[in-house]
Coordinates of C-alpha atoms in Angstrom, one line a residue:
M400 CA 14.3 57.9 -14.6
P401 CA 16.0 59.4 -11.5
A402 CA 17.0 56.9 -8.8
S403 CA 15.1 56.4 -5.5
R404 CA 16.9 57.5 -2.2
I405 CA 18.6 54.5 -0.6
V406 CA 19.3 55.1 3.1
D407 CA 20.5 53.1 5.9
P408 CA 17.9 51.9 8.3
T409 CA 18.9 54.1 11.3
A410 CA 16.3 55.1 13.9
A411 CA 15.9 58.5 12.3
N412 CA 15.5 57.1 8.8
I413 CA 12.9 54.6 10.0
N414 CA 11.1 57.5 11.6
V415 CA 11.2 59.4 8.3
A416 CA 9.9 56.3 6.5
A417 CA 7.0 56.0 8.9
D418 CA 6.1 59.5 8.4
M419 CA 6.1 59.2 4.5
L420 CA 3.8 56.2 4.9
R421 CA 1.4 58.2 7.1
R422 CA 1.3 60.8 4.3
G423 CA 0.3 58.1 1.8
E424 CA 3.7 57.8 0.2
L425 CA 5.5 54.6 -0.9
V426 CA 8.5 53.2 1.0
A427 CA 10.5 50.2 0.2
F428 CA 12.0 48.2 2.8
S429 CA 14.1 44.9 3.3
T430 CA 12.5 41.6 4.4
E431 CA 14.1 38.2 4.7
T432 CA 12.3 37.2 1.5
V433 CA 12.4 40.0 -0.9
Y434 CA 12.3 43.7 -0.7
G435 CA 8.7 45.0 -0.3
L436 CA 7.0 48.2 -1.6
G437 CA 5.1 49.5 1.4
A438 CA 2.1 51.7 1.6
D439 CA -0.6 52.4 4.4
A440 CA -2.8 49.4 4.3
L441 CA -5.8 51.6 5.6
S442 CA -5.5 54.2 2.8
A443 CA -7.1 53.4 -0.4
A444 CA -5.2 56.3 -2.2
A445 CA -1.8 55.0 -0.8
V446 CA -2.7 51.5 -1.8
G447 CA -3.5 52.5 -5.3
R448 CA -0.1 54.2 -5.6
I449 CA 1.5 50.7 -5.3
F450 CA -0.7 49.4 -8.1
A451 CA 0.4 52.5 -10.2
A452 CA 4.1 52.2 -9.4
K453 CA 4.2 48.5 -10.2
G454 CA 1.9 48.5 -13.2
R455 CA -0.1 45.8 -11.2
P456 CA -3.4 44.6 -12.2
A457 CA -6.3 45.9 -9.8
N458 CA -7.6 42.5 -9.1
H459 CA -4.3 41.1 -8.0
P460 CA -4.5 41.1 -4.1
L461 CA -1.7 42.5 -2.0
I462 CA -0.3 40.9 1.2
V463 CA -0.5 43.0 4.4
H464 CA 2.4 43.1 6.8
I465 CA 1.9 43.2 10.5
S466 CA 4.1 43.4 13.6
D467 CA 2.4 41.0 15.9
A468 CA -0.1 38.0 15.8
S469 CA -2.4 40.0 18.1
E470 CA -3.2 42.2 15.0
L471 CA -4.8 39.2 13.1
T472 CA -8.4 39.9 14.3
H473 CA -8.1 43.6 13.2
W474 CA -7.6 42.4 9.6
A475 CA -9.2 39.0 9.7
T476 CA -12.5 37.2 10.9
D477 CA -13.4 33.6 11.8
V478 CA -9.5 33.0 12.5
P479 CA -9.3 29.2 12.6
N480 CA -7.0 27.4 15.1
G481 CA -4.9 26.2 12.5
A482 CA -3.8 29.9 11.9
I483 CA -2.9 30.3 15.4
K484 CA -0.7 27.3 15.4
L485 CA 1.0 28.5 12.3
A486 CA 1.5 32.1 13.8
E487 CA 3.0 30.5 16.9
A488 CA 5.4 28.2 14.9
F489 CA 6.5 30.4 12.0
W490 CA 5.9 34.0 12.7
P491 CA 8.0 36.3 12.4
G492 CA 8.9 34.3 9.1
P493 CA 8.4 33.6 5.5
L494 CA 4.7 32.6 5.8
T495 CA 1.7 34.4 4.4
M496 CA -1.7 33.1 5.7
I497 CA -4.9 33.8 3.5
L498 CA -7.8 34.3 5.9
R499 CA -11.4 35.7 5.6
R500 CA -11.1 39.4 5.6
G501 CA -12.4 41.8 8.3
R502 CA -15.3 44.0 7.6
N503 CA -13.3 47.1 7.4
V504 CA -10.6 45.7 5.1
L505 CA -10.2 47.7 1.8
D506 CA -11.4 46.0 -1.5
E507 CA -8.2 47.6 -3.0
L508 CA -6.1 45.1 -0.7
T509 CA -8.0 42.0 -1.6
G510 CA -8.8 42.3 -5.3
A511 CA -12.5 42.6 -4.1
Q512 CA -12.2 38.9 -2.8
A513 CA -13.4 37.8 0.6
T514 CA -9.9 36.9 1.8
I515 CA -6.9 38.7 2.9
G516 CA -3.2 37.8 3.0
L517 CA -1.3 38.4 6.2
R518 CA 2.2 37.9 7.5
I519 CA 4.9 39.0 9.9
P520 CA 8.4 39.5 8.3
A521 CA 11.5 38.0 10.0
H522 CA 13.7 41.1 9.4
P523 CA 14.7 43.7 12.0
V524 CA 14.3 46.6 9.5
A525 CA 10.8 45.5 8.5
L526 CA 9.7 45.0 12.1
K527 CA 11.1 48.3 13.3
L528 CA 9.2 50.2 10.5
L529 CA 6.0 48.3 11.4
R530 CA 6.2 49.1 14.9
R531 CA 7.1 52.7 14.3
F532 CA 4.3 53.1 11.8
G533 CA 1.9 51.5 14.2
S534 CA -0.4 49.6 11.6
G535 CA -0.5 47.3 8.7
I536 CA 1.7 48.0 5.8
A537 CA 0.4 46.6 2.3
A538 CA 3.8 45.5 0.6
P539 CA 4.0 43.3 -2.4
S540 CA 7.6 42.8 -4.0
A541 CA 9.3 46.1 -4.9
N542 CA 9.5 45.7 -8.7
R543 CA 7.5 46.1 -11.7
F544 CA 4.6 43.7 -12.0
G545 CA 5.6 40.2 -13.2
Q546 CA 9.3 40.8 -13.3
V547 CA 12.1 39.4 -11.2
S548 CA 11.6 40.4 -7.5
P549 CA 14.4 42.6 -5.9
T550 CA 16.7 41.2 -3.2
T551 CA 18.9 44.3 -2.7
A552 CA 18.2 48.0 -2.4
A553 CA 19.9 48.5 -5.7
H554 CA 17.6 46.2 -7.4
V555 CA 14.6 48.2 -6.2
A556 CA 16.2 51.6 -7.5
E557 CA 16.9 50.0 -10.9
G558 CA 13.4 48.7 -11.2
L559 CA 11.3 51.6 -9.8
G560 CA 13.3 54.7 -10.0
D561 CA 11.5 57.6 -8.6
R562 CA 8.2 55.8 -8.3
V563 CA 9.4 55.1 -4.6
G564 CA 10.8 58.0 -2.7
L565 CA 12.7 56.0 0.0
I566 CA 14.4 52.6 0.3
L567 CA 15.5 51.3 3.6
D568 CA 18.5 49.4 2.7
G569 CA 18.7 46.2 5.1
G570 CA 21.3 44.4 3.0
P571 CA 20.7 41.3 0.8
C572 CA 17.7 39.3 1.5
A573 CA 18.5 36.2 3.6
I574 CA 16.1 33.8 1.8
G575 CA 15.8 35.5 -1.7
I576 CA 12.5 34.1 -2.8
E577 CA 8.9 35.0 -1.6
S578 CA 7.0 33.5 1.2
S579 CA 4.9 30.4 1.3
I580 CA 1.3 31.2 1.1
V581 CA -1.2 29.0 2.9
D582 CA -4.9 29.4 2.4
L583 CA -7.0 28.6 5.6
T584 CA -10.4 29.6 4.4
G585 CA -11.6 26.3 3.1
T586 CA -12.5 22.8 4.5
L587 CA -8.9 21.9 4.2
P588 CA -5.7 24.1 4.2
R589 CA -3.8 24.3 1.0
L590 CA -0.4 25.6 -0.3
L591 CA -1.1 28.3 -2.9
R592 CA 2.5 29.3 -3.3
P593 CA 5.4 27.3 -2.2
G594 CA 8.4 29.0 -0.4
M595 CA 11.5 27.9 1.5
L596 CA 9.1 27.1 4.5
S597 CA 8.3 23.6 3.3
R598 CA 5.2 22.0 2.7
A599 CA 6.1 19.1 5.3
A600 CA 6.9 21.7 8.0
I601 CA 3.5 23.3 7.5
E602 CA 1.7 20.1 7.5
E603 CA 3.5 19.0 10.7
V604 CA 2.3 21.9 12.7
L605 CA -1.2 21.7 11.3
G606 CA -1.4 17.9 11.9
T607 CA -2.9 17.3 8.4
A608 CA -2.1 17.1 4.8
L609 CA -2.4 20.3 2.7
D610 CA -5.1 19.8 -0.1
R611 CA -3.4 19.8 -3.4
D612 CA -6.6 20.9 -5.4
N613 CA -6.2 24.5 -5.8
S614 CA -8.9 24.9 -8.5
S615 CA -11.2 27.1 -6.3
A616 CA -8.5 29.0 -4.6
P617 CA -8.6 32.7 -4.2
R618 CA -6.0 34.7 -6.2
V619 CA -2.9 35.4 -4.5
S620 CA 0.4 37.0 -5.3
G621 CA 2.7 35.2 -7.6
S622 CA 0.1 32.8 -8.9
L623 CA 0.1 33.7 -12.5
E624 CA 1.7 31.5 -15.2
S625 CA 4.1 34.0 -16.0
H626 CA 5.9 35.7 -13.1
Y627 CA 9.4 36.5 -11.5
A628 CA 10.4 36.8 -15.2
P629 CA 13.2 38.8 -16.8
R630 CA 12.9 40.6 -20.0
T631 CA 15.0 38.1 -21.9
P632 CA 13.2 34.9 -23.3
V633 CA 13.7 32.0 -20.9
R634 CA 13.5 28.3 -21.3
W635 CA 14.0 25.6 -18.5
L636 CA 15.6 22.3 -19.7
S637 CA 17.4 19.3 -18.4
A638 CA 21.2 19.7 -18.2
D639 CA 21.6 17.5 -21.4
A640 CA 19.1 19.6 -23.3
I641 CA 20.9 22.8 -22.4
L642 CA 24.2 21.4 -24.0
K643 CA 22.2 20.4 -27.1
A644 CA 20.5 23.8 -27.4
L645 CA 23.8 25.5 -27.0
K646 CA 25.4 23.4 -29.9
H647 CA 22.4 24.0 -32.1
E648 CA 22.3 27.8 -31.4
A649 CA 26.1 28.3 -31.6
G650 CA 26.9 31.5 -33.2
R651 CA 23.3 32.5 -33.7
L652 CA 22.1 33.5 -30.2
A653 CA 23.7 35.2 -27.2
T654 CA 22.9 32.8 -24.5
G655 CA 22.9 32.7 -20.6
V656 CA 22.8 29.7 -18.5
I657 CA 21.9 29.0 -14.9
A658 CA 23.0 25.5 -13.9
L659 CA 23.8 23.2 -11.0
E660 CA 27.1 22.2 -12.5
D661 CA 30.3 24.0 -13.7
Q662 CA 30.3 24.8 -17.4
P663 CA 31.4 21.6 -19.4
V664 CA 34.3 21.8 -21.6
D665 CA 32.1 21.0 -24.6
A666 CA 29.6 23.7 -23.8
M667 CA 29.6 26.7 -26.1
A668 CA 32.4 29.0 -24.9
A669 CA 30.4 32.2 -25.7
A670 CA 27.6 31.3 -23.2
Q671 CA 27.3 33.3 -20.1
W672 CA 27.3 30.4 -17.7
R673 CA 26.3 30.7 -14.0
N674 CA 26.5 27.7 -11.7
L675 CA 24.5 27.9 -8.5
S676 CA 24.6 25.6 -5.4
A677 CA 23.1 22.2 -5.4
D678 CA 21.7 23.2 -1.8
P679 CA 18.2 24.6 -2.5
D680 CA 18.4 27.2 0.2
A681 CA 21.8 28.6 -1.2
Y682 CA 20.3 28.3 -4.7
A683 CA 17.2 30.2 -3.9
H684 CA 19.3 33.0 -2.2
E685 CA 21.3 33.7 -5.3
L686 CA 18.6 32.9 -8.0
Y687 CA 17.0 36.4 -8.6
A688 CA 20.3 38.2 -8.5
Q689 CA 21.7 35.9 -11.2
L690 CA 18.5 36.2 -13.3
R691 CA 18.9 40.0 -13.1
E692 CA 22.7 40.0 -14.0
L693 CA 22.0 37.8 -17.0
D694 CA 18.9 40.1 -18.0
A695 CA 21.2 43.1 -17.9
L696 CA 23.6 41.7 -20.5
K697 CA 20.6 42.0 -23.1
L698 CA 21.1 38.4 -24.4
D699 CA 18.8 36.6 -26.7
L700 CA 18.0 33.7 -24.4
I701 CA 18.4 32.4 -20.9
L702 CA 18.4 28.6 -20.2
L703 CA 17.6 27.3 -16.7
E704 CA 18.6 23.8 -15.7
I705 CA 15.6 22.0 -14.2
P706 CA 16.5 21.1 -10.6
P707 CA 15.5 17.9 -8.8
D708 CA 11.9 17.1 -8.6
T709 CA 11.8 16.6 -4.8
A710 CA 10.2 18.3 -2.0
E711 CA 13.1 20.6 -0.9
W712 CA 13.3 22.1 -4.5
E713 CA 9.5 22.8 -4.8
A714 CA 9.7 26.6 -4.3
V715 CA 12.6 27.0 -6.6
R716 CA 10.9 24.8 -9.4
D717 CA 7.8 27.0 -9.0
R718 CA 9.8 30.2 -9.5
L719 CA 11.7 28.8 -12.6
Q720 CA 8.6 27.5 -14.2
R721 CA 7.0 30.9 -13.8
A722 CA 10.1 32.7 -14.9
A723 CA 9.9 30.7 -18.2
G724 CA 6.2 30.7 -18.5
G725 CA 5.7 34.1 -20.2
H726 CA 7.9 33.0 -23.1
N727 CA 6.1 29.7 -23.8
A728 CA 9.3 28.0 -22.5
G729 CA 10.4 24.7 -23.6
K730 CA 9.5 22.1 -21.1
P731 CA 11.3 18.9 -20.0

């Protein structure tokens, strides 16, 4: 499939991208979390092209990116005070808020639900594009549905080819995993998807604990059991279990490992070993790129070391578990 056109985010190219959006075309662009696949959020036809390009189920809602908190009331209704507090504290930034949708919001954006996801990205390229376009841009991650999200322009081109006509290259994404999603439509706020904006930071601003019962929550991006997954089968295991698995599978399976430690001397020499930082922010920044690199090697198996079960690792653990979920992963 032909590659998408990758361009520098000059003023002229941002103008071109905005014009393409107005014509109903798709444009990929950098954010601080992952690259987004953008379309005019007011056009049902344009939004439909996102679903077609990604192979995304029609009932899986999209997040709408806006450029200023003053636009909240255009997209949402009955905006609670907690949403205003969170917007003041964290926007622009890696926070998506789920609110009750406005009366003119397209069903295609919401999966026909009564809610809408909104955020303001903290990236100069995304903000310039939003301001130049002058309206909301629907933008899920710029990859095929359920696969590893892109954190560079090259990742977008590799995954989508000519399904997207233009990619604004803002460099590698600073955070590297998707935004935290907070639902503010119920009696109590709840965290539907953890991100690198922590649960504790959100609770501090709201002045209340987030409800941990998500059983009646609306559908949101990245909430399926299998998501963020490479094509290669994945298991997530303890460090000791990884070494045992390598010894058991020696000579039978081509294996990749993503771990928190350097490769031990007694580990299978043939394994493709990647050690990431023990700092959760640095780990998140590199995770998707390393998953993609191992996936490209066409291995038989990727083993992921389970990181600590602590608050600062909540978002990373969520991504690892979902990456392994589609392959009935071995659990700890």
